[in-house]
Structure formats: structure tokens, C-alpha cells
Short mmCIF file of C-alpha atoms in Angstrom, two decimals:
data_model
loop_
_atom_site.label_atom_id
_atom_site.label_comp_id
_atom_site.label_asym_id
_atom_site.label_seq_id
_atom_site.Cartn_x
_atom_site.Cartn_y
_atom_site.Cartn_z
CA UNK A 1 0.00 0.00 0.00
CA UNK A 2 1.51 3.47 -0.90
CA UNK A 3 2.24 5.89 1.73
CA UNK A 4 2.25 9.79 1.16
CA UNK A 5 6.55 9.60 1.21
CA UNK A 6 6.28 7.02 -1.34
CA UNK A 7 3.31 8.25 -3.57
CA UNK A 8 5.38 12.23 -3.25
CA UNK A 9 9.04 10.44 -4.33
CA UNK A 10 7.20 8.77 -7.49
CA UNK A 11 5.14 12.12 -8.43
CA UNK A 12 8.94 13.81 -8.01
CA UNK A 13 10.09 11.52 -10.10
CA UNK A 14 7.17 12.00 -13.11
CA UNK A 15 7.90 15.95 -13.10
CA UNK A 16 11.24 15.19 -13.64
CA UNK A 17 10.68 12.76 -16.64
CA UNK A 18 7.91 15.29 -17.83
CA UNK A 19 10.63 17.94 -17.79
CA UNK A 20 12.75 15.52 -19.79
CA UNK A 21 10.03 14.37 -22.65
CA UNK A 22 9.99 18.65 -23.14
CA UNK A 23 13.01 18.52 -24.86
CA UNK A 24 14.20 21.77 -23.78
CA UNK A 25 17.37 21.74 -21.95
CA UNK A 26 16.55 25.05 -19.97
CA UNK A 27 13.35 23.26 -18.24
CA UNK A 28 15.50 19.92 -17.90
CA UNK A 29 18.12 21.94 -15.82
CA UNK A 30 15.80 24.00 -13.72
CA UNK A 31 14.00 20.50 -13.38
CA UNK A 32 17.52 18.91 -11.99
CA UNK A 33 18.06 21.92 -9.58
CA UNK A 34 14.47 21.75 -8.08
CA UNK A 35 14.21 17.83 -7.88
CA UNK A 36 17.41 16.78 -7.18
CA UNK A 37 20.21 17.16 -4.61
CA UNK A 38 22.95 19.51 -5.23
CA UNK A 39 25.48 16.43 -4.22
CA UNK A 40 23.45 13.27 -5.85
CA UNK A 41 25.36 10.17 -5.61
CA UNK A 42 25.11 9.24 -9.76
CA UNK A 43 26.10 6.07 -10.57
CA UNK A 44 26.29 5.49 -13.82
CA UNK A 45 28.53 5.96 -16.97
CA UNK A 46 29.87 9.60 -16.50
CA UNK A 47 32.39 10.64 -18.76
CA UNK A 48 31.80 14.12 -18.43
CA UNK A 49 33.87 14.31 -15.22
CA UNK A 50 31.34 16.03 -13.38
CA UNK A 51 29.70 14.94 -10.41
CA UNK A 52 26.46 15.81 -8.46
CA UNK A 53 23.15 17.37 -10.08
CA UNK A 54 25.94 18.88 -12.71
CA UNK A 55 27.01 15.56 -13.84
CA UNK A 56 22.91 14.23 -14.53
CA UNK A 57 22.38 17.74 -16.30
CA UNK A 58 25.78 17.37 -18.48
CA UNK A 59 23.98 13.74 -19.31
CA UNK A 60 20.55 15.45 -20.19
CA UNK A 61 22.55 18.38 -22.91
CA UNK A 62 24.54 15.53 -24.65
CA UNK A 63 21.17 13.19 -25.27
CA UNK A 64 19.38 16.64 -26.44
CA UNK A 65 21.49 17.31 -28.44
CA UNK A 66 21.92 14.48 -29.77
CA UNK A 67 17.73 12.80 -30.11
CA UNK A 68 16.14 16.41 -29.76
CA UNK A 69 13.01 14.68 -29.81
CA UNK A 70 13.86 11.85 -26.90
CA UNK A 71 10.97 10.46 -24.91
CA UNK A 72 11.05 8.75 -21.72
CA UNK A 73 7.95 6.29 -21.56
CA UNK A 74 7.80 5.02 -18.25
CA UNK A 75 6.58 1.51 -18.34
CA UNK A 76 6.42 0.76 -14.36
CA UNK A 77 7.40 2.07 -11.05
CA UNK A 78 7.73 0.38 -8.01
CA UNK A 79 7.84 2.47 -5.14
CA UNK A 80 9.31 1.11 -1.22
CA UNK A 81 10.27 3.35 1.49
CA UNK A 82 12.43 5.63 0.62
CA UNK A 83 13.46 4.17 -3.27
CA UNK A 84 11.54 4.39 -6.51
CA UNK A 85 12.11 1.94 -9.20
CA UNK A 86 11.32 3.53 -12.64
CA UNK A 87 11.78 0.76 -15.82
CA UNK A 88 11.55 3.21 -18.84
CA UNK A 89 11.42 2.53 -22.70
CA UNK A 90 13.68 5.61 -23.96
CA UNK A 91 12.80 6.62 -27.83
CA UNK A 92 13.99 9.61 -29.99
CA UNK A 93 15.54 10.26 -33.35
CA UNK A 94 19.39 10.77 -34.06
CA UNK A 95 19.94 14.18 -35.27
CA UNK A 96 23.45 15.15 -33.47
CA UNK A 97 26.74 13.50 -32.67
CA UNK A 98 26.49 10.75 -30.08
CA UNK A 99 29.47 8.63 -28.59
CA UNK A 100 31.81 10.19 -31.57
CA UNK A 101 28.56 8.74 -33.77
CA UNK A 102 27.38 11.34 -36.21
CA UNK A 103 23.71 11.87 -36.42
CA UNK A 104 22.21 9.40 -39.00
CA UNK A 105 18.74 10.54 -38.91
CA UNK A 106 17.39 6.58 -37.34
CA UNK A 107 14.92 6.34 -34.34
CA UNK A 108 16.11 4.30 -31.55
CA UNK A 109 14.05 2.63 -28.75
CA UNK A 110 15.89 1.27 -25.76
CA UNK A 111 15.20 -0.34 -22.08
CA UNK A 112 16.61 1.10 -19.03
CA UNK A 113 15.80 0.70 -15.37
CA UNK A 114 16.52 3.47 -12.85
CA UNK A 115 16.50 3.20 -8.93
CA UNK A 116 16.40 6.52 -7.30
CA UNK A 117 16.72 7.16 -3.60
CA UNK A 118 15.08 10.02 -2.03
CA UNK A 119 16.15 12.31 0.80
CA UNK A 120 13.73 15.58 1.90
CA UNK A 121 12.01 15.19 -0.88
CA UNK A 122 14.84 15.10 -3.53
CA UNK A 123 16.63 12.94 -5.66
CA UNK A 124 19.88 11.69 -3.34
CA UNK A 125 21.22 8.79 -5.39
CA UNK A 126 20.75 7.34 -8.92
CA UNK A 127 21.50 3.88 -10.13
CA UNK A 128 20.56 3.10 -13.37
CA UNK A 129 20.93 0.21 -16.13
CA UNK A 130 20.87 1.39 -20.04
CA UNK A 131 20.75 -0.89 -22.81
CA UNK A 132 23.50 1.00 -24.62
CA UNK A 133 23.99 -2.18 -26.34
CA UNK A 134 20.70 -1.89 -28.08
CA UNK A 135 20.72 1.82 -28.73
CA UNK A 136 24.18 1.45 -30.45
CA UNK A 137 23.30 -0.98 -32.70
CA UNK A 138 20.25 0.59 -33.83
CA UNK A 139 22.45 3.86 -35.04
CA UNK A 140 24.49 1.19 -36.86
CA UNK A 141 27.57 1.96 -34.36
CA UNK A 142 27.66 -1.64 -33.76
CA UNK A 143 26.40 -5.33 -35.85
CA UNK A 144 22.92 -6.40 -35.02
#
């Protein structure tokens, strides 16, 4: 049964995928600033060398960029104490460099599952899995 912490964290969570699926990075960054913690513990692939909110808004500019017209469709949440579990179907067209990839104008879709932990209210930690495999291979970086 949800409780009001757990039913607030997932409704956090939805503003800051409908901030995403907006496409502008201005409302994606204010989105980051509101929702999540200055310091969030991000761990995933981070090449940017940032860390923090900066490193998940440095993420957000280069997939922007690159599928201007990327979609998060969340598929299911599970929410427990202070975690939500968000399993996401991610779609959008290629129309700038990604990974070194120039754009090359195909749609991907591709899975990912995100667990985000929630402290006064905001984002505090981020673990996520991408199917980069899949998203690669559908821009033809990789064989099928």
C-alpha cells in the first residue's frame, strides 16, 4: 500500500521525466536543480567528469542534443520506502553527434531501469541500467 513519502518520491520523479520528454534543456536543468540534490550520488557511466546534479544535467545536454526529440515512456514504477524503481522505454531520433557517432537521422528505442533514492524530498542517489547495447546498434555503431 503506498504511503504519502512514497506516492510524493514517485510524483517527483514523473515531473522530472515530464521535464525531460519537453526537450528543452533550460526546463530539464531548472528540473535537476528543483528535484534533485545539489550532491546526488550518480552512478552510472559519467564521462563528463562532473559529479552531483551537474554531472545528470551534463547527461541530459549531450542526449538533447543528440535525439532532440527523446521520450522517456515510463513503463512501471515500483515504489518502497524511501526508493523508486522507474523501468523506462527511452525513444527519440538521431539528429546530433552521439558517442563520436554522427547523427544518422534513425529512431532508436531502448530499455533502461533506474533506482532513485530520495532524501527531503529530492533525488539523493541514482542507479541506473541502459541498454547502450541496443541503442548502439540501432544507429548502426555496432552489428545487429
Amino acid at each position: 500500500m503506498p504511503t504519502a513519502r512514497t506516492t510524493s518520491n514517485t510524483e517527483t520523479l514523473n515531473r522530472l521525466h515530464s521535464a525531460v520528454n519537453t526537450g528543452d534543456p533550460g526546463i530539464v536543468s531548472k528540473a535537476i536543480d528543483e528535484l534533485v540534490a545539489p550532491d546526488v550520488l550518480f552512478h552510472a557511466p559519467v564521462p563528463m567528469g562532473a559529479t552531483g546534479a551537474e554531472a545528470l544535467k551534463r547527461v541530459w545536454e549531450v542526449l538533447l542534443r543528440a535525439f532532440p526529440d527523446i521520450h522517456v515512456t515510463v513503463e512501471e514504477t515500483v515504489a518502497e520506502g524511501d526508493k523508486v524503481v522507474s523501468r523506462n522505454t527511452v525513444s527519440g531520433t538521431h539528429r546530433g553527434e552521439y558517442q563520436g557517432l554522427p547523427p544518422t537521422g534513425r529512431t532508436v528505442a531502448y530499455s533502461e531501469i533506474f533506482i532513485c533514492r530520495f532524501a527531503d524530498g529530492r533525488i539523493a542517489e541514482i542507479r541506473g541500467v541502459v541498454d547502450v547495447l541496443a541503442q548502439l546498434r540501432q544507429l548502426g555503431a555496432l552489428p545487429a
